[in-house]
mmCIF file of C-alpha atoms and ligand atoms in Angstrom:
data_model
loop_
_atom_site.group_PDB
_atom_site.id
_atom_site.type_symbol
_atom_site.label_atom_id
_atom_site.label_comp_id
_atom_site.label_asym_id
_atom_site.label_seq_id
_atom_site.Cartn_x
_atom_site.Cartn_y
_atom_site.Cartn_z
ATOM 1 C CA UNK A 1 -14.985 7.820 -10.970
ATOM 2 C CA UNK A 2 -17.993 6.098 -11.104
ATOM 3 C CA UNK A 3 -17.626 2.859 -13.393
ATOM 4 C CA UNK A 4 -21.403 2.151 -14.412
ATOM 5 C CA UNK A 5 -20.548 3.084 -17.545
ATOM 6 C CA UNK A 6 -17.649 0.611 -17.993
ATOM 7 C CA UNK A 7 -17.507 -3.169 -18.781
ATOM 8 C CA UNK A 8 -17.349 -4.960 -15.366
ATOM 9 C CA UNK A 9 -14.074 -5.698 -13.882
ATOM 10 C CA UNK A 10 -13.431 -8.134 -10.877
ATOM 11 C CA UNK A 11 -10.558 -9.257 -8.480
ATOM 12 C CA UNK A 12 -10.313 -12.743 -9.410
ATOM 13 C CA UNK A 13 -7.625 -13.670 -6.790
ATOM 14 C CA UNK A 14 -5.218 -11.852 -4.565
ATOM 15 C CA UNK A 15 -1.179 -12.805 -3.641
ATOM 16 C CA UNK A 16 1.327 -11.776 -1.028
ATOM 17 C CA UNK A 17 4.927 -12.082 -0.018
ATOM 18 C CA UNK A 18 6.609 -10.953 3.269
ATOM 19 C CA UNK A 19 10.298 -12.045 3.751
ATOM 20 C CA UNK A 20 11.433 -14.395 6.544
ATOM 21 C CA UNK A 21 13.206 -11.801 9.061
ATOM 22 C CA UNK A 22 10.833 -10.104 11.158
ATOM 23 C CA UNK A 23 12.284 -7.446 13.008
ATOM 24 C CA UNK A 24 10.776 -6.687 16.938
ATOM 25 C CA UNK A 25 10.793 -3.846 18.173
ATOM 26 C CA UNK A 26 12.834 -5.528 21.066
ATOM 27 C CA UNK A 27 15.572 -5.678 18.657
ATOM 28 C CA UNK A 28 15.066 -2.048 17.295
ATOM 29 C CA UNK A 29 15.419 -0.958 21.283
ATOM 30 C CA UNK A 30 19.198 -2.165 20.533
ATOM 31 C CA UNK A 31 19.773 -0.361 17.525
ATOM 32 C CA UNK A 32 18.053 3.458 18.467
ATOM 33 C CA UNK A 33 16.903 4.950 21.263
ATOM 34 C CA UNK A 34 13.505 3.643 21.515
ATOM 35 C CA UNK A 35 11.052 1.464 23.390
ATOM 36 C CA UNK A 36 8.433 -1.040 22.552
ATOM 37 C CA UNK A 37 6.393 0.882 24.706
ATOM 38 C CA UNK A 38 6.901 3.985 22.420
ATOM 39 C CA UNK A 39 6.455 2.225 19.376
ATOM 40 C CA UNK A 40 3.123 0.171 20.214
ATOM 41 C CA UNK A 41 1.450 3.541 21.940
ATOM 42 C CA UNK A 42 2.217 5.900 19.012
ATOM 43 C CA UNK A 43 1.760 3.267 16.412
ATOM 44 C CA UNK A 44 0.630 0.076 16.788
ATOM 45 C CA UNK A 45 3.437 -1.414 14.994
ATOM 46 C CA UNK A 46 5.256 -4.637 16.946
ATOM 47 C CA UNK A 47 7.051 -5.869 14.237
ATOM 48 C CA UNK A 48 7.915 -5.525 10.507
ATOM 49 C CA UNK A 49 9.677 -8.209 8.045
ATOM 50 C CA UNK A 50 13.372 -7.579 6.099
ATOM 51 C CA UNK A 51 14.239 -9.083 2.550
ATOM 52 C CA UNK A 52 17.516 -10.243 2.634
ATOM 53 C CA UNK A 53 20.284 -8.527 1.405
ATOM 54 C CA UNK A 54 19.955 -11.115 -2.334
ATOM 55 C CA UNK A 55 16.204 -10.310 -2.612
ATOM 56 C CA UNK A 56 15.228 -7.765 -4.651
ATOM 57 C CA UNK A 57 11.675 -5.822 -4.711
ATOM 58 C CA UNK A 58 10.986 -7.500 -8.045
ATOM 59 C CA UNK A 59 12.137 -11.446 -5.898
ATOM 60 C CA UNK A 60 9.100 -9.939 -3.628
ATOM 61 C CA UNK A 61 7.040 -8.730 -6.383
ATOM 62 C CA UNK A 62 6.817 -11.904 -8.622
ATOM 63 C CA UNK A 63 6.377 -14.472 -5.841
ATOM 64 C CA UNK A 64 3.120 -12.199 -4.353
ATOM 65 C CA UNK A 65 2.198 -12.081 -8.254
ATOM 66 C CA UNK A 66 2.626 -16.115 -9.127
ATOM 67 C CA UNK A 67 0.413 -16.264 -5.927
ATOM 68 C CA UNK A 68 -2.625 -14.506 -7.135
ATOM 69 C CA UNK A 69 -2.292 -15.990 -10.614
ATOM 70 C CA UNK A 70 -2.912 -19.609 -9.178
ATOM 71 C CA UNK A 71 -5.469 -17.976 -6.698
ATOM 72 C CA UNK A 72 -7.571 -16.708 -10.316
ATOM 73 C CA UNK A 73 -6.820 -19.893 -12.135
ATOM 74 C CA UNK A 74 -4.849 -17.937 -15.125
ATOM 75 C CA UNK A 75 -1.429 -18.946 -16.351
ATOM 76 C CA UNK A 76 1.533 -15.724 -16.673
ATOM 77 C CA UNK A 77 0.750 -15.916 -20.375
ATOM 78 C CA UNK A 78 -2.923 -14.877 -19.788
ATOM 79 C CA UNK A 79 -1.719 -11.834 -18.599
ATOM 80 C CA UNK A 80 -2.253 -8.070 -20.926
ATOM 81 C CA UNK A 81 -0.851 -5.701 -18.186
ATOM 82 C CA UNK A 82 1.564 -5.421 -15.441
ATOM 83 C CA UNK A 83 1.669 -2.526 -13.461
ATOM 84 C CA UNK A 84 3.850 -2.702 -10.071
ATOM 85 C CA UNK A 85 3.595 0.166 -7.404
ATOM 86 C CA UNK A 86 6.882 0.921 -6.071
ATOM 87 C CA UNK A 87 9.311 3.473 -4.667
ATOM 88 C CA UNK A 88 12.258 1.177 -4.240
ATOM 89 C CA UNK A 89 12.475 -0.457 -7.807
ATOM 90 C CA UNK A 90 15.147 -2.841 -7.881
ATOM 91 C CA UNK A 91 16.928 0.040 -10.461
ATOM 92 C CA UNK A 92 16.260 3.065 -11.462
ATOM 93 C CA UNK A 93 15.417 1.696 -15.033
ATOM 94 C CA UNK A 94 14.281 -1.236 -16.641
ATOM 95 C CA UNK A 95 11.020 -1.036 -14.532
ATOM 96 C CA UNK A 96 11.042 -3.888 -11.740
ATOM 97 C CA UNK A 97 7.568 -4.327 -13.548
ATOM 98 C CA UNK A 98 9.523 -5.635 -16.523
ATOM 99 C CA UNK A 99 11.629 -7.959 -14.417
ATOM 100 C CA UNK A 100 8.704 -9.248 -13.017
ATOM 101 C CA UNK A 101 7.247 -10.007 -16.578
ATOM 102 C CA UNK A 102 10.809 -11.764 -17.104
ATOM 103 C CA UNK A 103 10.903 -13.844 -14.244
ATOM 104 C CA UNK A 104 6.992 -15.109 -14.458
ATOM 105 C CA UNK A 105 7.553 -15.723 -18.145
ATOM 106 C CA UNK A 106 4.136 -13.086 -18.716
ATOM 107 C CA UNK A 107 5.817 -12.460 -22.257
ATOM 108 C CA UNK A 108 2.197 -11.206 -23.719
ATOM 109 C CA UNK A 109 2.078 -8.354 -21.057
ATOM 110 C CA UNK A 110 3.110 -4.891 -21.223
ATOM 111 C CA UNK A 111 4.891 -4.091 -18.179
ATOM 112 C CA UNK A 112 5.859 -0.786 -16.022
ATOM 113 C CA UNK A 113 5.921 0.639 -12.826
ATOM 114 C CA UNK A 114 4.134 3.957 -11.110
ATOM 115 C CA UNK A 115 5.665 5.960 -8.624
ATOM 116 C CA UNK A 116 2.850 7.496 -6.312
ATOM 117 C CA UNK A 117 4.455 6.034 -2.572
ATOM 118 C CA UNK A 118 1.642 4.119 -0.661
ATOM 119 C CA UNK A 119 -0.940 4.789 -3.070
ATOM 120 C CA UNK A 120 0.763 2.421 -5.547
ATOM 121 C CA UNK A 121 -0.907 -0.466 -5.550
ATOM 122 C CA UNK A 122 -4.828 1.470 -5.120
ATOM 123 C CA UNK A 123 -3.195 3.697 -8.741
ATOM 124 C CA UNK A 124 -2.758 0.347 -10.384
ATOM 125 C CA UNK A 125 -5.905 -0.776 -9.408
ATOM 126 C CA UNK A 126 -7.806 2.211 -10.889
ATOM 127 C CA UNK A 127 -5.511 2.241 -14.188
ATOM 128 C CA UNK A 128 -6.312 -1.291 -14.858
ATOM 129 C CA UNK A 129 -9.781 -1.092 -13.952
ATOM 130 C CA UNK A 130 -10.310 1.797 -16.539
ATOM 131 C CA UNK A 131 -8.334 -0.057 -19.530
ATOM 132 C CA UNK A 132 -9.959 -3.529 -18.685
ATOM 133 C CA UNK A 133 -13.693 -1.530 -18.698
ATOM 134 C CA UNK A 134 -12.853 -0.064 -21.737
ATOM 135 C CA UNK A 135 -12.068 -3.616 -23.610
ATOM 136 C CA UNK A 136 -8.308 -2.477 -24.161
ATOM 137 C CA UNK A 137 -7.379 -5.607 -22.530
ATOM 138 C CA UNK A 138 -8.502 -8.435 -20.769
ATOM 139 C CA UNK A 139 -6.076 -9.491 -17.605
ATOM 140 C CA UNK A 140 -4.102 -7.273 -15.201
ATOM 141 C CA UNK A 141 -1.742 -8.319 -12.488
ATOM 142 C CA UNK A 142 -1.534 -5.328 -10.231
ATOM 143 C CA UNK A 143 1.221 -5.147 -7.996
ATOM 144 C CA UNK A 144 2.526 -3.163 -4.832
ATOM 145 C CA UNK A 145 6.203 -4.586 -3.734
ATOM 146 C CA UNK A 146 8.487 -2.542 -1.671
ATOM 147 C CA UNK A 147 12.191 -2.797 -0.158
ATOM 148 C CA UNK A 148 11.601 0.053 2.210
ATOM 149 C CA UNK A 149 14.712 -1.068 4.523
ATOM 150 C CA UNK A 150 17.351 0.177 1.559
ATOM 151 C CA UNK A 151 16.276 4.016 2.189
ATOM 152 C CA UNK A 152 15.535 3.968 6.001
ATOM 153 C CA UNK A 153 18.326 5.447 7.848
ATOM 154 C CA UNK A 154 18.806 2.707 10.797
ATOM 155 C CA UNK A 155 19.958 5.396 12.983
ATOM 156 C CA UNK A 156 17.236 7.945 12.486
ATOM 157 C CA UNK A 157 14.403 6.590 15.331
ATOM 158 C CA UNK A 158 11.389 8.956 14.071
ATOM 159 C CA UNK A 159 11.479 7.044 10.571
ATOM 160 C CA UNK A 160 13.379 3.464 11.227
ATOM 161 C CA UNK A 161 10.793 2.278 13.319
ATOM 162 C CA UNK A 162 7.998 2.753 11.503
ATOM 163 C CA UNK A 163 8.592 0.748 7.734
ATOM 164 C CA UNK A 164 8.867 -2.940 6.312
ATOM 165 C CA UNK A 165 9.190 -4.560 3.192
ATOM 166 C CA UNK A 166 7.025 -7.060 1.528
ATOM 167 C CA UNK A 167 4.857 -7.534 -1.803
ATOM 168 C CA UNK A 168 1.165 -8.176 -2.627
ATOM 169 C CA UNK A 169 -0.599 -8.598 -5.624
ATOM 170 C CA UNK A 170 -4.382 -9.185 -6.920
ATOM 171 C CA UNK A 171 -5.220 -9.993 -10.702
ATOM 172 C CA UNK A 172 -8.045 -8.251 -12.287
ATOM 173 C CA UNK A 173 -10.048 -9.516 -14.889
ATOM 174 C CA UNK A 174 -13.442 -8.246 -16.879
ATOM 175 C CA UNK A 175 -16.986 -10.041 -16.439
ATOM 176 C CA UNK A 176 -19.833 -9.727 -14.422
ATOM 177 C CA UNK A 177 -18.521 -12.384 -11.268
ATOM 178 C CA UNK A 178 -20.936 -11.574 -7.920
ATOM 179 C CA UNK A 179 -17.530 -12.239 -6.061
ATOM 180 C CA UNK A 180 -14.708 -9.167 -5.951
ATOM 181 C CA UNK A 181 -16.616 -6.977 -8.620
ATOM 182 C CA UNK A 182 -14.897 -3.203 -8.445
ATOM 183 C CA UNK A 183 -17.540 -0.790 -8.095
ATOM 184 C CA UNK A 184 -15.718 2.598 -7.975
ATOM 185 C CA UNK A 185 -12.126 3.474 -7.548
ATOM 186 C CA UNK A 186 -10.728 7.134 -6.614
ATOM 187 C CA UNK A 187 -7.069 8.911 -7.179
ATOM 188 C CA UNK A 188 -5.976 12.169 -6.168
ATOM 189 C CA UNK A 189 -2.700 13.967 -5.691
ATOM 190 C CA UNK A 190 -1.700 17.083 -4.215
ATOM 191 C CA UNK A 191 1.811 18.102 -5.392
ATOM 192 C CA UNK A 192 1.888 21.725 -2.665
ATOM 193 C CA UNK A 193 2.965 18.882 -0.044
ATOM 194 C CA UNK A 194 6.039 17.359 -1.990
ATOM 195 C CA UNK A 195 8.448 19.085 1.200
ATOM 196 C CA UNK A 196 6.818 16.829 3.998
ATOM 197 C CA UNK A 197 7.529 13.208 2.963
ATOM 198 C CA UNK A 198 10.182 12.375 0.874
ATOM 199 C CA UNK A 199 14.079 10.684 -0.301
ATOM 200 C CA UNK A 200 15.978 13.813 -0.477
ATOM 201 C CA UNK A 201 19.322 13.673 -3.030
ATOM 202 C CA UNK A 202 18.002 10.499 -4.206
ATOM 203 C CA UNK A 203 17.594 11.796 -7.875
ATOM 204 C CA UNK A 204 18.509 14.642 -10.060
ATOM 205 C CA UNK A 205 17.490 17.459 -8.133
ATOM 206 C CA UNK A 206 20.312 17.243 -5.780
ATOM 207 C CA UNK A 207 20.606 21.224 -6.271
ATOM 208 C CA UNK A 208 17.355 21.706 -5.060
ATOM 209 C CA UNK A 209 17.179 23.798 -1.702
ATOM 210 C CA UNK A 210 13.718 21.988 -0.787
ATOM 211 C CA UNK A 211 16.016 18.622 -1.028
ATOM 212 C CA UNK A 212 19.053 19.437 0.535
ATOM 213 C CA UNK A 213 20.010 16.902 3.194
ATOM 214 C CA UNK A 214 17.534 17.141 5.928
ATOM 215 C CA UNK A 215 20.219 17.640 9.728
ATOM 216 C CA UNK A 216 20.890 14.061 11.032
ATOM 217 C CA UNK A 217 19.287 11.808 8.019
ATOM 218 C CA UNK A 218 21.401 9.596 6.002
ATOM 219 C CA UNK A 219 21.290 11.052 2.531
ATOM 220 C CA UNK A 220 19.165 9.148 -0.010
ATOM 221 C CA UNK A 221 16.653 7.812 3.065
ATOM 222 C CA UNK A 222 13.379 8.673 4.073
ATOM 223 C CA UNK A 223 12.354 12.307 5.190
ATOM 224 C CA UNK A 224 9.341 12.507 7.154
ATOM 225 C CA UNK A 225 7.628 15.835 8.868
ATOM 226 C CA UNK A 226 5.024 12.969 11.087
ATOM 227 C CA UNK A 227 2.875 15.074 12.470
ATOM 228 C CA UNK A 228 2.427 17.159 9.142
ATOM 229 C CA UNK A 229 1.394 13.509 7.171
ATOM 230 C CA UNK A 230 -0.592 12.301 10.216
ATOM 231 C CA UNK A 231 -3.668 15.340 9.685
ATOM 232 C CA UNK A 232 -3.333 15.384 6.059
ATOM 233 C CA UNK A 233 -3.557 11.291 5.713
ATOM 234 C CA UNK A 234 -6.624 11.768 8.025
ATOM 235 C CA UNK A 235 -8.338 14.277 6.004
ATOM 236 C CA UNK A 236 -7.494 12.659 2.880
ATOM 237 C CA UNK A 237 -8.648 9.138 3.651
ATOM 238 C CA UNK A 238 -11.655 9.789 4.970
ATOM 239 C CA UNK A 239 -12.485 12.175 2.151
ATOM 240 C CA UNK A 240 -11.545 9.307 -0.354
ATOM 241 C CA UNK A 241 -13.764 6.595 1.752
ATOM 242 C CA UNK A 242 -16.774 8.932 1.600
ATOM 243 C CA UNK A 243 -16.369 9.656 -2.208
ATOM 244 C CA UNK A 244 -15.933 5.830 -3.434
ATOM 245 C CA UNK A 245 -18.950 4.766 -1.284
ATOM 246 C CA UNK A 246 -20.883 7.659 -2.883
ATOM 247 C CA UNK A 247 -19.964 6.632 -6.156
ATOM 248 C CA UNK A 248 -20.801 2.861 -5.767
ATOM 249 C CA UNK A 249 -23.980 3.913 -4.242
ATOM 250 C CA UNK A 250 -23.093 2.348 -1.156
ATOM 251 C CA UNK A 251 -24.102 4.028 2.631
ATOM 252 C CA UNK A 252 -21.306 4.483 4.956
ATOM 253 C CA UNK A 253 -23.243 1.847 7.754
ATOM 254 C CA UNK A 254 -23.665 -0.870 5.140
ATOM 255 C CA UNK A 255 -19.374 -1.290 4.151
ATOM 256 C CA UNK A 256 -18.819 -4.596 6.312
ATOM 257 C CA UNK A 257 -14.948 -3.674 5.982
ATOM 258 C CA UNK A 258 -12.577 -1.132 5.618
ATOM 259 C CA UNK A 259 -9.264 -2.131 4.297
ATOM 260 C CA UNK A 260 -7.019 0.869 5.105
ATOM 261 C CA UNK A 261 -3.273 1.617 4.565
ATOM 262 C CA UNK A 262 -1.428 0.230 7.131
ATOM 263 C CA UNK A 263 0.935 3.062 8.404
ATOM 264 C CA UNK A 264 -0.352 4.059 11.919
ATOM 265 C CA UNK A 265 -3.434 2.927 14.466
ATOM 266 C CA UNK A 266 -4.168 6.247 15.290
ATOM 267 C CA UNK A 267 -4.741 7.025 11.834
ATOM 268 C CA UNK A 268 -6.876 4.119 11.375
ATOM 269 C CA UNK A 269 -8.698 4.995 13.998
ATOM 270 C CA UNK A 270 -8.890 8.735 13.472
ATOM 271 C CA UNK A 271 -10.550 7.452 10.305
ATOM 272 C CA UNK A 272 -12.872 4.963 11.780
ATOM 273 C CA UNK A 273 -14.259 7.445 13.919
ATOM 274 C CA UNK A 274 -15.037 10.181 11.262
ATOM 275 C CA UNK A 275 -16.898 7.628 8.875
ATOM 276 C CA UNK A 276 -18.734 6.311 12.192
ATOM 277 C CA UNK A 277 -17.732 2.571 12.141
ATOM 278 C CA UNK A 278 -16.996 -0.128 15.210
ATOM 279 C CA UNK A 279 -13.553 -0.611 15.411
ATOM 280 C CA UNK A 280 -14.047 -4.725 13.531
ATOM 281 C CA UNK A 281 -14.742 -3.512 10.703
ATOM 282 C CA UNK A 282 -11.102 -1.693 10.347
ATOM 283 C CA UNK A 283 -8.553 -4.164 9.099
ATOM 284 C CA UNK A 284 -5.138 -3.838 11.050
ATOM 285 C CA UNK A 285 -2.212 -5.963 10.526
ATOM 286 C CA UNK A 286 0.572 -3.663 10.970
ATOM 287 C CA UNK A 287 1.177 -4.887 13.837
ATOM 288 C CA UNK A 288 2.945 -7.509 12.405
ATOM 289 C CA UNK A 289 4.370 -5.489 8.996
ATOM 290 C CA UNK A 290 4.535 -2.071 9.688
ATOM 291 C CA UNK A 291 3.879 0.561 6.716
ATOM 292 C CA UNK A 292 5.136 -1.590 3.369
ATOM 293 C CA UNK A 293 4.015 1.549 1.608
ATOM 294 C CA UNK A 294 2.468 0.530 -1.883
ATOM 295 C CA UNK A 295 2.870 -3.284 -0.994
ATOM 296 C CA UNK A 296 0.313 -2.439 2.564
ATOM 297 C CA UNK A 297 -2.900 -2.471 0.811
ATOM 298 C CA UNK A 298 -2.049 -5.505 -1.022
ATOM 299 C CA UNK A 299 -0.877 -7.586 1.593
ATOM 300 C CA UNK A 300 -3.763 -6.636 3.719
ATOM 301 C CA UNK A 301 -6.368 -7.198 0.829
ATOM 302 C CA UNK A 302 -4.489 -10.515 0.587
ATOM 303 C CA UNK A 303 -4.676 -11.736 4.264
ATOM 304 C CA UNK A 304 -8.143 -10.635 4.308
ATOM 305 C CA UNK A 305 -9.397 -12.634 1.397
ATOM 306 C CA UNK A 306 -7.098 -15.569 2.492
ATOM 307 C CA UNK A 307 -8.730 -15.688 6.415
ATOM 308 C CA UNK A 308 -11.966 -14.996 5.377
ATOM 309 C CA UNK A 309 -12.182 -11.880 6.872
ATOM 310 C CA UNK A 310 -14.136 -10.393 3.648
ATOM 311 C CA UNK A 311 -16.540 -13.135 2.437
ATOM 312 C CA UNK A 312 -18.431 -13.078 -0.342
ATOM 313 C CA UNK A 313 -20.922 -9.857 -0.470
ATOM 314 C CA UNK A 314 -18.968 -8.090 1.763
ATOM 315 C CA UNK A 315 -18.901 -4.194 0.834
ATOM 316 C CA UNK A 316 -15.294 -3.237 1.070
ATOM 317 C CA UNK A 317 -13.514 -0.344 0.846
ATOM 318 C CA UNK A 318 -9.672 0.163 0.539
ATOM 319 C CA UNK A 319 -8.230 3.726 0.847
ATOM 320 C CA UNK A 320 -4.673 4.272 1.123
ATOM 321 C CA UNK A 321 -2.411 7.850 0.997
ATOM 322 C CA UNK A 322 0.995 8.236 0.502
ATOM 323 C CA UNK A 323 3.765 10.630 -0.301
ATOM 324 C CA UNK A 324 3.114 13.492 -2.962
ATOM 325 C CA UNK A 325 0.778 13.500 -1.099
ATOM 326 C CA UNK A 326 -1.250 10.879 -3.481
ATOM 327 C CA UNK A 327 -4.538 9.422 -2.014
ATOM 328 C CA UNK A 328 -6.795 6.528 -3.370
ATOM 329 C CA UNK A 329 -9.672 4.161 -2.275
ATOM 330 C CA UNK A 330 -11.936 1.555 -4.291
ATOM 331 C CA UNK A 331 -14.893 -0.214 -3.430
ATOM 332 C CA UNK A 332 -15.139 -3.952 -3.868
ATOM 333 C CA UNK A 333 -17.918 -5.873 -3.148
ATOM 334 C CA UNK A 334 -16.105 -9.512 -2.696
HETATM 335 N N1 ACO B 1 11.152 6.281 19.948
HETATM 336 C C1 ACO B 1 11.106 7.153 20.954
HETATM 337 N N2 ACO B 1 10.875 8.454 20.791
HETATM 338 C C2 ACO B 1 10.652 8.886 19.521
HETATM 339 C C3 ACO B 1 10.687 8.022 18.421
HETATM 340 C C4 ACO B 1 10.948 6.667 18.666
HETATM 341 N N3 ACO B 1 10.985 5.748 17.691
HETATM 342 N N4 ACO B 1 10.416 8.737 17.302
HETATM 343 C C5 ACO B 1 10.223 10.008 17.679
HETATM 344 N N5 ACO B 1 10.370 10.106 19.030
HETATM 345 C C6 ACO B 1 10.256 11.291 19.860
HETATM 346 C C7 ACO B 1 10.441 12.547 19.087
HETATM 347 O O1 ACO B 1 11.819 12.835 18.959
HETATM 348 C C8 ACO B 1 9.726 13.570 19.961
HETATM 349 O O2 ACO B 1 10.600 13.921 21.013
HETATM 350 P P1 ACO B 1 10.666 15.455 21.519
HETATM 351 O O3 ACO B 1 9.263 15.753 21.972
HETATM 352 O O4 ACO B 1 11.674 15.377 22.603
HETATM 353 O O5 ACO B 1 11.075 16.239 20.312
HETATM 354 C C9 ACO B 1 8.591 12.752 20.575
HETATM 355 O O6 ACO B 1 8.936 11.369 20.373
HETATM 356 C C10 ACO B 1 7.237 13.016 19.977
HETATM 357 O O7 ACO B 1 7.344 13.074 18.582
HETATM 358 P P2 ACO B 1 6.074 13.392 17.709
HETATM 359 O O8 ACO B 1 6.507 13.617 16.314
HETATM 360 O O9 ACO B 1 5.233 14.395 18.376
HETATM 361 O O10 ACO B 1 5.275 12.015 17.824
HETATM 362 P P3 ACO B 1 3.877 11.692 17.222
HETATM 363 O O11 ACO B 1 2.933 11.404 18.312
HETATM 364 O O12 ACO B 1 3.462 12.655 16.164
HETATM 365 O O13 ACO B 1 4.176 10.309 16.490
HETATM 366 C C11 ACO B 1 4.626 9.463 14.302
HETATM 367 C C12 ACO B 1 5.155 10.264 15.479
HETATM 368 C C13 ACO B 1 4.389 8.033 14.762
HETATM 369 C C14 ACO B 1 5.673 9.448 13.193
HETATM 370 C C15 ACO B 1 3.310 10.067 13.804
HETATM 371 O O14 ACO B 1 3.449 11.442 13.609
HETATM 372 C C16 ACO B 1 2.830 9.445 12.528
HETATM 373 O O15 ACO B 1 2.484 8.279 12.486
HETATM 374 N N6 ACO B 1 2.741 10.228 11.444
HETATM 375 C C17 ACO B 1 2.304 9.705 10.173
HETATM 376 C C18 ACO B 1 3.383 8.863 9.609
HETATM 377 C C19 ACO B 1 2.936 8.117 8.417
HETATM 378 O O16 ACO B 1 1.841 7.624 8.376
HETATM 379 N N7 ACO B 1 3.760 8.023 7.428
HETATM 380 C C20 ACO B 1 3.347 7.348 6.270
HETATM 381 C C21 ACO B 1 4.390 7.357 5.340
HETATM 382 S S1 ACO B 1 3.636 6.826 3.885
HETATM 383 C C22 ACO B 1 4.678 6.834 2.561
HETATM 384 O O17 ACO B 1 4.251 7.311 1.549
HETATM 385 C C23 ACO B 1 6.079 6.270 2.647
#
């Protein structure tokens, strides 16, 4: 969606949380039959962070979100919307978006979460763009905070080895600022691919033959067909890249950065290649996180605005897909 014909909307300042325990993979060699070696070649991922067994996605969510309210300068009462990205809410209602309102004290914001895997966080962004160009409302927190180690099965190796947990957040705001300004944001879904990425018997349709217990995974954890989500995410990204930088008017050679979703470095780099970029301008840090799912983007977006590795003018584009399969990507000129 092209947003010329919107109010302007910018990031005014971005958040993130990861939790204290980093996992290695040295560790995860204990616990499955795995290497390092295997891990690093077919991913890129070296290690990933675990919330404690107290903390809560919401814990996550609202210190990444206090974070990018002092980064914009606005106090939690400023604050019209809260949408958090999650798949591992901390129940199954009230919304971990409404617990975050609680525990910030954002009392004047209407609060609630969206369920669309990785793509979260990029959702929320495109939601609150839209109400925030329309004049609904004036300040968004957007949110992507996960818990992924509650539904990984610690003895399944093709899934266990791949997640983290962790939040990030970035508030959104409307005026005309030269720094963070969002110049088009994309969503798409394609419901025919529900079957290769999922939590089977972790709702109501238990009865389901599609969701029966998949042989050897822990019921209620993650379900993945790899292989299957590797050449769709590929397809999908790429196609989502190319359609935000048409719509902002932008040429493929002049985006200084491409934040991607942080799941796997050969999907990074399958990207990379197909939209014809040096390898700099992809930002990577799942080698220290692995996939956080909705909270990757965030986090990423985060340490990338923190270190200065998107300064002012940059084009930017973040594209993300996730389980549905749900795709999205914005471009942000910081
Ligand atoms: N350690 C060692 N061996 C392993 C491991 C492991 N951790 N995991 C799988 N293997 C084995 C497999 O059992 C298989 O053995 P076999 O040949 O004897 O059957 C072999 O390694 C190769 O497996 P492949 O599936 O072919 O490996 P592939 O190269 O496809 O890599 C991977 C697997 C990393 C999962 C890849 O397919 C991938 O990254 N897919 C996309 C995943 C992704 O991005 N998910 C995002 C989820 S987003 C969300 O919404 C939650």
């Amino acid at each position: 969606m092209p947003l010329s014909k919107l109010n302007p909307v910018y990031i005014a300042g971005t958040g993130s949380y990861l939790p204290e325990k980093i996992l290695s993979n040295a560790e995860l060699e204990k616990m499955v039959d795995t290497s390092d070696e295997w891990i690093v070649s077919r991913t890129g991922i070296k290690a990933r962070r675990i919330a404690a067994e107290h903390e809560s996605t919401s814990d996550m969510a609202s210190i990444a979100a206090q974070r990018a309210l002092d980064d914009a300068g606005i106090t939690a009462e400023e604050v019209d919307l809260i949408i958090v990205g999650t798949i591992t809410p901390d129940m199954s209602f009230p919304a971990t978006a409404c617990y975050v309102q609680q525990k910030l004290g954002a009392h004047n914001a209407v609060a609630y979460d969206i369920s669309a895997a990785c793509s979260g966080f990029l959702y929320a962004m495109n939601i609150a763009t839209a109400q925030i160009g329309a004049g609904l409302i004036k300040n968004a927190l957007i949110i992507g905070a996960e818990k992924l180690s509650s539904i990984l099965d610690w003895t399944d190796r093709n899934t266990c080895v791949l997640f983290g947990d962790g939040a990030g957040a970035a508030v959104l705001r409307p005026g005309n600022e030269s720094t963070g300004r969002v110049h088009a944001t994309r969503i798409g879904t394609d419901g025919r691919q529900t079957g290769i990425l999922k939590v089977p018997n972790s709702g109501t349709a238990t009865l389901d033959p599609e969701v029966q217990p998949v042989e050897g995974n822990a019921t209620g954890t993650i379900y993945m067909a790899g292989r299957e989500v590797f050449r769709h995410a590929v397809t999908a990204m790429k196609e989502s890249a190319l359609g935000v930088i048409a719509d902002a008017g932008w040429k493929t050679e002049d985006v200084a950065r491409v934040i991607p979703h942080q799941a796997n470095l050969r999907i990074i780099d399958a990207i990379r290649e197909r939209l014809n970029l040096p390898k700099e301008r992809m930002f990577v840090n799942l080698d220290k996180y692995g996939n956080t799912s909705a909270a990757a983007i965030a986090i990423a977006l985060d340490e990338a605005n923190k270190t200065k590795s998107i300064v002012r003018g940059d084009k930017v584009v973040l594209v993300v897909f996730g389980a549905g399969l749900t795709w999205a990507a914005a471009a942000v000129e910081w």
